[in-house]
XYZ file of C-alpha atoms in Angstrom:
655
model
C 70.765 -9.940 187.376
C 74.011 -7.973 187.317
C 76.510 -6.049 185.264
C 77.371 -8.114 182.198
C 80.952 -9.378 182.222
C 83.060 -7.869 179.440
C 86.069 -9.154 177.571
C 88.599 -6.936 175.869
C 89.754 -8.085 172.437
C 92.663 -7.257 170.153
C 92.068 -8.386 166.588
C 94.473 -8.516 163.634
C 93.388 -9.391 160.113
C 94.051 -8.437 156.507
C 93.021 -4.999 155.269
C 91.307 -6.600 152.275
C 88.879 -8.445 154.598
C 88.012 -5.399 156.721
C 84.935 -4.173 154.857
C 83.159 -7.544 154.867
C 83.935 -8.028 158.558
C 82.649 -4.583 159.538
C 79.435 -5.162 157.614
C 78.773 -8.391 159.528
C 79.710 -6.874 162.891
C 77.358 -3.961 162.268
C 74.540 -6.477 161.799
C 75.716 -8.413 164.884
C 75.377 -5.353 167.167
C 77.448 -7.068 169.840
C 80.852 -5.348 169.960
C 82.051 -1.894 170.917
C 85.243 -0.630 169.299
C 87.683 1.596 171.172
C 90.093 3.978 169.519
C 93.668 2.746 169.622
C 94.574 5.821 167.583
C 93.881 8.055 170.607
C 96.134 6.130 172.977
C 99.307 8.040 173.723
C 101.186 4.857 174.462
C 100.488 1.561 172.760
C 102.228 -1.530 171.596
C 101.608 -0.747 167.936
C 104.289 1.879 167.215
C 104.951 0.284 163.845
C 101.342 0.844 162.700
C 99.772 3.953 161.178
C 96.272 5.374 161.624
C 93.550 3.823 159.505
C 91.282 6.211 157.646
C 88.605 6.092 154.969
C 88.269 9.853 154.525
C 87.701 9.659 150.773
C 84.908 7.102 151.099
C 83.419 9.032 154.029
C 83.410 12.279 152.045
C 81.745 10.615 149.050
C 79.102 8.915 151.195
C 78.331 12.102 153.128
C 77.836 13.899 149.815
C 75.510 11.129 148.600
C 73.609 11.194 151.887
C 73.144 14.965 151.765
C 71.710 14.700 148.243
C 69.275 11.961 149.273
C 68.326 13.951 152.374
C 67.617 16.945 150.140
C 65.267 14.800 148.035
C 63.506 13.431 151.131
C 63.061 16.851 152.740
C 61.841 18.492 149.520
C 59.325 15.777 148.671
C 58.130 15.530 152.289
C 57.341 19.245 152.268
C 54.728 18.521 149.571
C 53.320 15.336 151.120
C 50.367 15.366 153.482
C 51.794 13.876 156.657
C 49.968 11.381 158.835
C 48.601 12.884 162.028
C 47.176 11.719 165.320
C 46.747 8.006 165.980
C 47.716 7.048 162.431
C 51.100 8.735 162.830
C 51.659 7.175 166.256
C 50.838 3.650 165.102
C 52.908 3.762 161.919
C 55.639 1.146 162.205
C 59.078 1.213 160.657
C 59.534 -1.304 157.865
C 62.196 -3.985 158.236
C 64.862 -4.854 155.640
C 68.049 -6.845 155.551
C 71.140 -5.062 154.285
C 71.093 -7.212 151.135
C 67.525 -6.109 150.390
C 68.535 -2.479 150.856
C 71.483 -2.944 148.531
C 69.192 -4.319 145.804
C 66.791 -1.388 146.231
C 69.681 1.082 146.042
C 71.337 -0.545 143.035
C 68.064 -0.698 141.090
C 67.078 2.897 141.850
C 67.740 5.972 139.739
C 67.852 8.326 142.722
C 70.577 10.480 141.149
C 68.246 11.328 138.254
C 65.565 12.076 140.832
C 67.989 14.375 142.654
C 68.952 16.256 139.478
C 65.287 16.666 138.536
C 64.268 17.858 142.008
C 67.239 20.220 142.228
C 66.258 21.747 138.880
C 62.629 22.087 139.982
C 63.659 23.703 143.265
C 65.924 26.184 141.455
C 63.089 27.116 139.094
C 60.667 27.539 142.000
C 63.169 29.703 143.899
C 63.717 31.811 140.778
C 59.945 32.311 140.444
C 59.682 33.246 144.125
C 62.406 35.857 143.632
C 60.609 37.246 140.578
C 57.306 37.438 142.467
C 59.036 39.196 145.366
C 60.599 41.756 143.024
C 57.264 42.377 141.253
C 55.471 42.748 144.589
C 58.006 45.375 145.619
C 57.372 47.326 142.392
C 53.605 46.951 142.771
C 53.663 48.012 146.412
C 55.722 51.060 145.487
C 52.951 52.105 143.097
C 50.067 51.467 145.519
C 50.214 54.923 147.235
C 49.886 56.544 143.790
C 47.054 54.418 142.410
C 44.721 57.468 142.295
C 46.994 59.237 139.802
C 45.187 58.854 136.487
C 47.556 60.621 134.077
C 50.020 58.744 131.920
C 53.664 58.846 132.941
C 54.602 58.750 129.279
C 52.648 61.991 128.755
C 54.353 63.590 131.777
C 57.774 62.734 130.449
C 56.854 64.336 127.109
C 56.251 67.756 128.728
C 59.346 69.941 128.224
C 58.196 73.226 129.832
C 57.401 71.825 133.257
C 58.858 69.643 135.969
C 56.933 67.322 138.273
C 57.455 65.563 141.597
C 55.785 62.889 143.700
C 56.258 62.999 147.436
C 54.920 62.939 150.988
C 54.413 65.729 153.496
C 53.449 65.295 157.141
C 49.855 65.883 158.185
C 50.855 68.666 160.576
C 52.579 70.653 157.829
C 50.134 69.988 155.015
C 47.655 72.874 155.369
C 50.334 75.514 155.809
C 52.329 74.029 152.938
C 49.278 73.978 150.649
C 48.307 77.571 151.468
C 51.855 78.864 151.005
C 52.256 77.156 147.648
C 48.913 78.440 146.277
C 49.479 82.016 147.469
C 53.065 82.286 146.281
C 52.913 80.657 142.837
C 50.387 80.674 140.026
C 52.331 78.291 137.797
C 52.090 75.353 140.201
C 49.535 72.543 140.290
C 49.233 70.219 143.296
C 47.030 67.132 143.596
C 46.365 65.119 146.758
C 46.458 61.380 145.910
C 45.790 59.881 149.320
C 47.142 59.655 152.844
C 48.815 57.171 155.152
C 50.449 57.170 158.593
C 53.411 59.158 157.221
C 51.303 61.961 155.781
C 49.695 63.023 152.493
C 50.781 61.650 149.098
C 51.089 64.567 146.666
C 51.702 65.159 142.973
C 53.165 68.593 142.132
C 53.862 70.005 138.651
C 55.448 73.440 138.149
C 56.868 75.617 135.339
C 60.575 75.483 134.566
C 60.895 79.227 135.174
C 60.175 78.848 138.886
C 61.668 75.400 139.438
C 64.542 76.581 141.662
C 62.273 78.593 143.991
C 59.610 75.867 144.178
C 62.141 73.133 144.924
C 63.749 75.263 147.660
C 60.340 75.861 149.239
C 59.496 72.153 149.039
C 62.774 71.264 150.705
C 62.293 73.813 153.490
C 58.734 72.634 154.116
C 59.816 69.025 154.822
C 58.459 67.658 151.556
C 59.908 64.153 151.044
C 60.424 63.326 147.353
C 59.487 59.804 146.205
C 60.901 58.363 142.985
C 57.904 56.687 141.324
C 58.884 54.327 138.523
C 56.099 53.695 136.045
C 55.389 53.603 132.351
C 51.922 54.486 131.168
C 49.051 54.609 133.655
C 49.555 53.546 137.328
C 46.419 51.405 137.334
C 47.438 49.705 134.093
C 50.929 49.046 135.477
C 49.514 47.522 138.680
C 47.157 45.335 136.652
C 50.107 44.262 134.531
C 52.063 43.352 137.661
C 49.090 41.348 138.969
C 48.897 39.416 135.718
C 52.613 38.639 135.841
C 52.250 37.373 139.418
C 49.307 35.155 138.427
C 51.260 33.646 135.531
C 54.307 33.049 137.716
C 52.148 31.539 140.496
C 50.573 29.166 137.967
C 53.998 28.176 136.678
C 55.149 27.614 140.273
C 52.063 25.482 140.936
C 52.854 23.315 137.899
C 56.433 22.829 139.083
C 55.193 21.897 142.559
C 52.845 19.366 140.971
C 55.875 17.734 139.359
C 57.522 17.507 142.796
C 54.352 15.966 144.250
C 54.424 13.323 141.512
C 58.023 12.549 142.486
C 56.991 12.385 146.155
C 55.708 8.851 145.622
C 59.351 7.744 145.623
C 60.051 9.471 148.951
C 59.679 6.253 150.937
C 62.183 4.450 148.733
C 64.578 7.378 149.137
C 64.383 6.844 152.901
C 65.446 3.221 152.458
C 68.372 4.335 150.313
C 69.331 6.978 152.896
C 69.578 4.349 155.643
C 71.607 2.101 153.342
C 74.147 4.858 152.718
C 74.152 5.643 156.433
C 74.948 1.970 157.095
C 77.868 2.199 154.674
C 79.035 5.510 156.145
C 78.988 4.039 159.647
C 81.120 1.186 158.369
C 83.821 3.557 157.133
C 83.605 6.062 160.000
C 84.408 3.354 162.563
C 87.754 2.860 160.795
C 89.020 6.044 162.455
C 89.504 3.876 165.565
C 91.882 1.391 163.941
C 95.587 1.126 163.124
C 97.116 -0.622 160.120
C 100.084 -1.459 157.938
C 99.836 -1.713 154.175
C 98.145 -5.115 154.467
C 97.136 -5.695 158.099
C 94.476 -3.969 160.204
C 94.482 -3.831 164.039
C 91.231 -3.442 166.002
C 90.515 -3.184 169.708
C 87.255 -3.226 171.602
C 84.872 -4.857 174.030
C 82.503 -7.772 173.694
C 80.114 -9.151 176.343
C 81.453 -12.455 177.618
C 78.134 -14.129 176.765
C 78.533 -13.051 173.092
C 82.067 -14.344 172.551
C 80.994 -17.560 170.812
C 78.790 -15.659 168.337
C 81.586 -13.153 167.785
C 84.046 -15.949 167.081
C 81.600 -17.606 164.675
C 81.380 -14.358 162.663
C 85.180 -14.096 162.548
C 85.470 -17.684 161.336
C 82.724 -17.157 158.746
C 84.163 -13.944 157.264
C 87.894 -14.276 157.897
C 88.398 -18.023 157.872
C 91.838 -18.591 159.380
C 93.149 -15.198 158.297
C 93.043 -13.502 161.687
C 94.541 -13.444 165.145
C 92.481 -12.472 168.195
C 93.367 -12.163 171.844
C 90.805 -11.860 174.650
C 91.688 -10.439 178.061
C 89.960 -9.441 181.276
C 89.602 -5.737 182.106
C 92.375 -4.106 184.129
C 92.042 -1.339 186.721
C 93.110 1.226 184.101
C 90.403 0.227 181.621
C 87.164 2.166 181.236
C 84.881 -0.808 180.840
C 81.526 -0.165 179.103
C 78.504 -1.069 181.201
C 75.692 -3.328 180.046
C 72.973 -4.251 182.546
C 71.076 -7.528 182.361
C 68.075 -8.048 184.632
C 64.939 -10.171 184.625
C 61.756 -8.879 183.007
C 60.402 -7.517 186.292
C 63.491 -5.457 187.129
C 64.554 -4.479 183.594
C 62.233 -1.426 183.256
C 63.761 0.020 186.437
C 67.146 0.240 184.701
C 65.856 3.610 183.468
C 65.845 4.889 187.062
C 69.425 3.719 187.602
C 70.607 5.176 184.279
C 68.976 8.551 185.023
C 71.261 8.833 188.057
C 74.360 7.144 186.663
C 75.295 3.680 185.514
C 77.391 1.699 187.994
C 81.108 1.356 187.473
C 82.324 -2.077 186.420
C 83.465 -2.992 189.945
C 80.195 -1.976 191.620
C 76.943 -3.808 192.227
C 74.043 -3.152 189.866
C 71.492 -1.610 192.263
C 68.548 -2.055 189.885
C 67.053 -5.367 191.125
C 67.388 -4.269 194.766
C 66.071 -0.760 194.144
C 63.126 -1.879 191.957
C 60.789 -3.188 194.719
C 61.369 -0.058 196.808
C 60.572 2.239 193.869
C 57.521 0.095 193.098
C 56.199 0.443 196.670
C 57.089 4.118 197.150
C 55.489 5.307 193.906
C 52.315 3.386 194.711
C 52.135 4.826 198.234
C 52.531 8.387 196.951
C 49.964 8.196 194.127
C 47.786 5.623 195.927
C 44.546 5.787 193.959
C 42.974 2.754 192.303
C 41.342 4.842 189.556
C 44.547 6.661 188.662
C 46.481 3.396 188.683
C 43.898 1.829 186.382
C 44.177 4.760 183.936
C 47.985 4.447 183.873
C 47.740 0.661 183.490
C 45.344 0.856 180.522
C 47.265 3.702 178.845
C 50.608 1.887 179.239
C 49.174 -1.428 178.037
C 47.596 0.178 174.954
C 50.836 1.999 174.151
C 52.804 -1.253 174.388
C 50.288 -3.164 172.260
C 49.451 -0.557 169.619
C 52.409 1.801 169.244
C 55.697 0.974 167.469
C 57.859 2.153 170.359
C 61.628 2.448 170.312
C 63.519 0.421 172.922
C 63.809 3.300 175.424
C 60.159 4.343 175.109
C 59.039 0.720 175.402
C 61.002 0.294 178.619
C 59.462 3.525 179.958
C 55.950 2.226 179.259
C 56.821 -1.079 180.928
C 57.957 0.861 183.989
C 54.645 2.709 184.229
C 52.729 -0.509 183.622
C 54.550 -1.983 186.603
C 54.107 0.929 189.031
C 50.446 1.318 188.041
C 49.842 -2.041 189.760
C 51.365 -0.680 192.966
C 49.209 2.453 192.618
C 46.051 0.341 192.354
C 47.133 -1.825 195.302
C 47.697 1.147 197.607
C 44.495 2.742 196.328
C 42.603 -0.311 197.617
C 44.549 -0.196 200.916
C 43.639 3.495 201.392
C 40.134 3.217 199.899
C 40.808 5.835 197.203
C 38.965 5.475 193.875
C 39.302 8.792 192.014
C 39.363 10.304 195.499
C 36.052 9.458 197.156
C 34.192 9.101 193.833
C 32.535 5.875 195.018
C 30.284 8.087 197.174
C 28.491 9.050 193.950
C 27.299 5.419 193.838
C 26.722 4.754 197.528
C 26.772 7.349 200.343
C 29.268 5.338 202.379
C 31.590 4.743 199.429
C 34.130 1.905 199.508
C 35.898 1.653 202.843
C 39.714 1.392 203.011
C 40.951 -2.168 203.115
C 43.363 -1.245 205.889
C 44.210 2.451 206.465
C 42.736 5.868 205.728
C 45.595 8.421 205.566
C 43.164 11.297 206.183
C 41.764 9.890 209.439
C 44.808 7.953 210.651
C 47.918 9.745 209.323
C 50.160 8.648 212.220
C 49.798 4.975 211.309
C 50.766 5.708 207.697
C 53.672 7.858 208.920
C 54.834 4.965 211.119
C 54.712 2.549 208.157
C 56.617 5.080 206.022
C 59.285 5.320 208.717
C 59.613 1.522 208.947
C 59.986 1.298 205.157
C 62.567 4.073 205.259
C 64.606 2.227 207.883
C 64.481 -0.988 205.823
C 65.507 0.995 202.725
C 68.458 2.641 204.485
C 69.583 -0.595 206.138
C 69.496 -2.321 202.747
C 71.756 0.394 201.326
C 74.171 -0.066 204.225
C 74.079 -3.826 203.694
C 75.072 -3.421 200.042
C 77.951 -1.188 201.119
C 79.110 -3.898 203.525
C 78.840 -6.539 200.807
C 80.932 -4.431 198.424
C 83.619 -3.870 201.072
C 83.793 -7.588 201.878
C 83.867 -8.434 198.156
C 86.828 -6.100 197.692
C 88.634 -7.780 200.629
C 88.141 -4.973 203.158
C 86.431 -6.987 205.900
C 87.508 -4.607 208.673
C 86.135 -1.685 206.660
C 82.788 -3.495 206.495
C 82.812 -3.927 210.290
C 83.900 -0.353 211.007
C 81.779 1.511 208.407
C 78.716 -0.717 208.345
C 78.675 -3.055 211.320
C 79.079 -0.345 213.952
C 76.383 1.752 212.252
C 74.040 -1.238 212.411
C 74.755 -1.586 216.133
C 74.194 2.124 216.756
C 71.034 2.494 214.686
C 69.430 -0.766 215.833
C 70.262 0.159 219.426
C 68.573 3.557 219.056
C 65.509 1.938 217.479
C 65.246 -0.606 220.323
C 65.628 2.170 222.900
C 62.753 4.124 221.344
C 60.606 1.002 220.925
C 61.231 -0.105 224.500
C 60.556 3.334 225.944
C 57.279 3.694 224.023
C 56.027 0.193 224.885
C 57.393 -0.028 228.426
C 59.470 -3.132 227.632
C 62.558 -2.849 229.849
C 64.338 -5.678 228.034
C 64.284 -3.759 224.762
C 65.599 -0.650 226.490
C 68.507 -2.587 228.017
C 69.393 -4.378 224.782
C 69.114 -1.149 222.823
C 71.290 0.742 225.283
C 74.173 -1.764 225.095
C 73.959 -2.061 221.308
C 73.975 1.717 220.915
C 76.950 2.081 223.282
C 78.953 -0.625 221.487
C 78.167 0.948 218.124
C 78.934 4.502 219.271
C 82.245 3.518 220.875
C 83.174 1.568 217.762
C 82.384 4.544 215.519
C 84.377 6.975 217.655
C 87.300 4.551 217.648
C 87.297 3.845 213.895
C 85.755 6.669 211.860
C 88.873 8.820 212.188
C 91.304 6.008 211.422
C 92.621 7.702 208.290
C 94.014 10.590 210.385
C 97.603 10.291 211.589
C 97.506 11.898 215.049
C 95.670 10.474 218.056
C 93.590 13.611 218.509
C 92.801 13.601 214.798
C 91.526 10.054 215.054
C 89.310 10.898 218.046
C 88.010 14.094 216.400
C 87.291 12.187 213.207
C 85.500 9.510 215.195
C 83.319 12.032 217.018
C 82.501 13.747 213.737
C 81.615 10.355 212.257
C 79.290 9.638 215.180
C 77.639 13.017 214.561
C 76.505 11.498 211.258
C 73.685 9.853 213.200
C 71.762 13.128 212.756
C 71.992 12.554 209.008
C 70.335 9.179 209.421
C 67.552 10.820 211.417
C 67.043 13.299 208.569
C 67.032 10.438 206.068
C 64.276 8.619 207.953
C 62.217 11.817 208.154
C 62.507 12.132 204.356
C 60.202 9.144 204.039
C 57.350 11.200 205.516
C 56.754 12.262 201.903
C 55.179 8.817 201.426
C 52.372 10.050 203.673
C 52.309 13.655 202.423
C 51.974 12.905 198.715
C 49.534 10.044 199.243
C 47.386 12.312 201.395
C 47.551 15.111 198.802
C 46.417 12.822 195.979
C 43.324 11.657 197.856
C 42.340 15.050 199.271
C 42.693 16.938 195.978
C 40.685 14.253 194.174
C 38.001 14.386 196.871
C 37.911 18.200 196.590
C 36.962 17.959 192.915
C 34.263 15.438 193.834
C 32.919 17.830 196.492
C 32.700 20.613 193.897
C 30.574 18.304 191.747
C 28.234 17.500 194.648
C 27.750 21.202 195.345
C 26.406 21.678 191.801
C 23.226 19.882 192.816
C 21.037 18.046 190.307
C 19.760 18.746 186.804
C 21.074 18.556 183.266
C 23.416 21.550 183.634
C 24.846 20.134 186.863
C 25.393 16.775 185.147
C 27.216 18.351 182.188
C 29.416 20.608 184.328
C 29.949 17.760 186.785
C 31.320 15.498 184.058
C 33.614 18.294 182.831
C 34.915 18.982 186.357
C 35.383 15.268 187.049
C 37.344 14.570 183.858
C 39.456 17.752 183.831
C 39.985 17.812 187.595
C 41.102 14.217 187.890
C 43.303 14.438 184.784
C 45.022 17.424 186.407
C 45.318 15.631 189.757
C 46.656 12.481 188.091
C 49.223 14.408 186.037
C 50.536 16.599 188.846
C 50.659 13.868 191.489
C 52.025 11.170 189.167
C 54.859 13.558 188.304
C 55.376 14.306 191.996
C 55.347 10.614 192.922
C 57.868 9.821 190.170
C 60.233 12.643 191.149
C 60.087 11.931 194.889
C 60.392 8.159 194.433
C 63.546 8.851 192.398
C 64.808 11.232 195.072
C 64.472 8.594 197.797
C 66.545 6.190 195.687
C 69.200 8.697 194.676
C 69.828 10.370 198.046
C 68.696 8.091 200.852
C 69.531 4.761 199.148
C 72.305 5.293 196.583
C 73.995 7.740 198.943
C 74.895 4.858 201.272
C 76.933 2.790 198.813
C 76.758 3.936 195.199
C 79.366 5.901 193.224
C 78.232 5.371 189.632
C 80.115 6.979 186.765
C 79.875 4.035 184.379
C 79.685 4.557 180.602
C 76.999 2.644 178.716
C 77.982 -0.145 176.333
C 77.627 1.402 172.888
C 77.645 -1.388 170.304
C 78.720 -0.858 166.739
C 75.409 -0.975 164.868
C 73.311 0.771 162.242
C 71.482 3.949 163.229
C 68.166 3.017 161.534
C 66.637 6.470 161.073
C 63.758 5.556 158.777
C 63.683 1.753 158.816
C 64.897 -1.181 160.902
C 67.838 -3.068 159.461
C 67.532 -6.691 160.531
C 69.733 -9.746 160.338
C 69.176 -12.274 157.578
């Protein structure tokens, strides 16, 4: 239950054996390569950077083509929804099986066919768009019944189509009729811009008429049409129908190809596997024949790693293992038992420990377990979370991270049910629907005895804080700083325990506790004043630093008060749940009351569960991150990132 020990390796082998080795190591998923190309100073000045840019470029091009096929076919496939989509598992293949599928496929022909179909469909869409524009341009003039061919044949007259605003129309119409007798105007309709007009006038007055039209705000519209407007629009509609039918036939061809979409996904992951194999080469150095690799391997995996090297390389390699140095950024891999493992998520959300630190997960886990349960503290809500988490773990094909998250909630749901029994909370006071007295608390009722719960919360807070201080002391002793452990931890223990004994003795009237507490507090306080400023050079600086360090006792008081949230959130959960139950009781009896009561119960308690579960999770995390981790934990570790396949659509497994 700790940070996994890592070994650094430097590996030399022949360039010709590189590809086979990388393929096996990608299946192994047990090493992390580091880039020796990025090091400014190294012992490999005689080597040049390794690169597989040509292979990478080719594979990326192949991948993009396959992705195009997948995306296009998927857009015409009816996707699974709801529970069916959630329960759909990824299929598993070995890399050899994927290679056979890829080699036997004709995906390039599929790509060329789909690309051609897409181009044809896009061309049809463009044609339909252009026709729609032409048709829409004619729509305002659909009431014009004359033939445009006949209009164009008239030599003695000119004609115009246009729009004039509604405010100007009457005056414009009157002026035109009174001034000219060789003008004909027809109103063809109206829209938000004004009236659509057709005007025809004799050539002899064309200049005057056009000047008057311009001065009146008449906006000329260029209407393109041959023959009758209605006939042209009908013709456009027919063209659109024919094009839509052609498009539908092309889409049907794509749908027929969609049956191969799943196989295309397998091929995509195979090419991604190959691409990953070549991309990792950007970390290596080489000569014309030799390749140099550097990386990290968990100490527990060294034998398996060596077996792979022997299997693939035979005796054609040299490897050197070494322990991490202070200058190394060692990747972090946590290994805990099944009970503590889900709580690694909480640690990782804050920051992974550095390689020289203690993994706080197994120590933090029981505190998080208790605190979450105290804050949600309802048997019914815990049971809902337990069932939901269990079903998700049993029925859903969860990724590793999601599975760990469900395991975490499965664990803390047990604590929630436990504290629900302690507090007597079952969906609030819902048991009163069954019996007037309900189910009594097994031990405490936060609503009627909040001070007792507050006292327990304070005790748990003190234990939590003291545990954090203890870990700090352990880390200082482990690093060889025994005096630092005495000065920065031991004296704080004396001071804090002394203050606690003073308060306990004063409240219980036990003089012995008061005396013991007084001397412990004095010893601790004097020790803190004498040592907390030890890094300062001057005498007065040391004393001032010591006094300031002693002032930190107010911070500990604030930390302990932070644990009052264990009472506050637990109280809120029960009272809000009971409020919804009270609303139901006020409805009275009858069918309507029963129906609305069920709705209020379900919706109200779902809301209460969601909001308070979120609150309990956030505040339980806060107590770990500030009050606990703040005493000893620096973090800043980088997760171990093994060289492995990305498995987007399927799971690539070992033979």
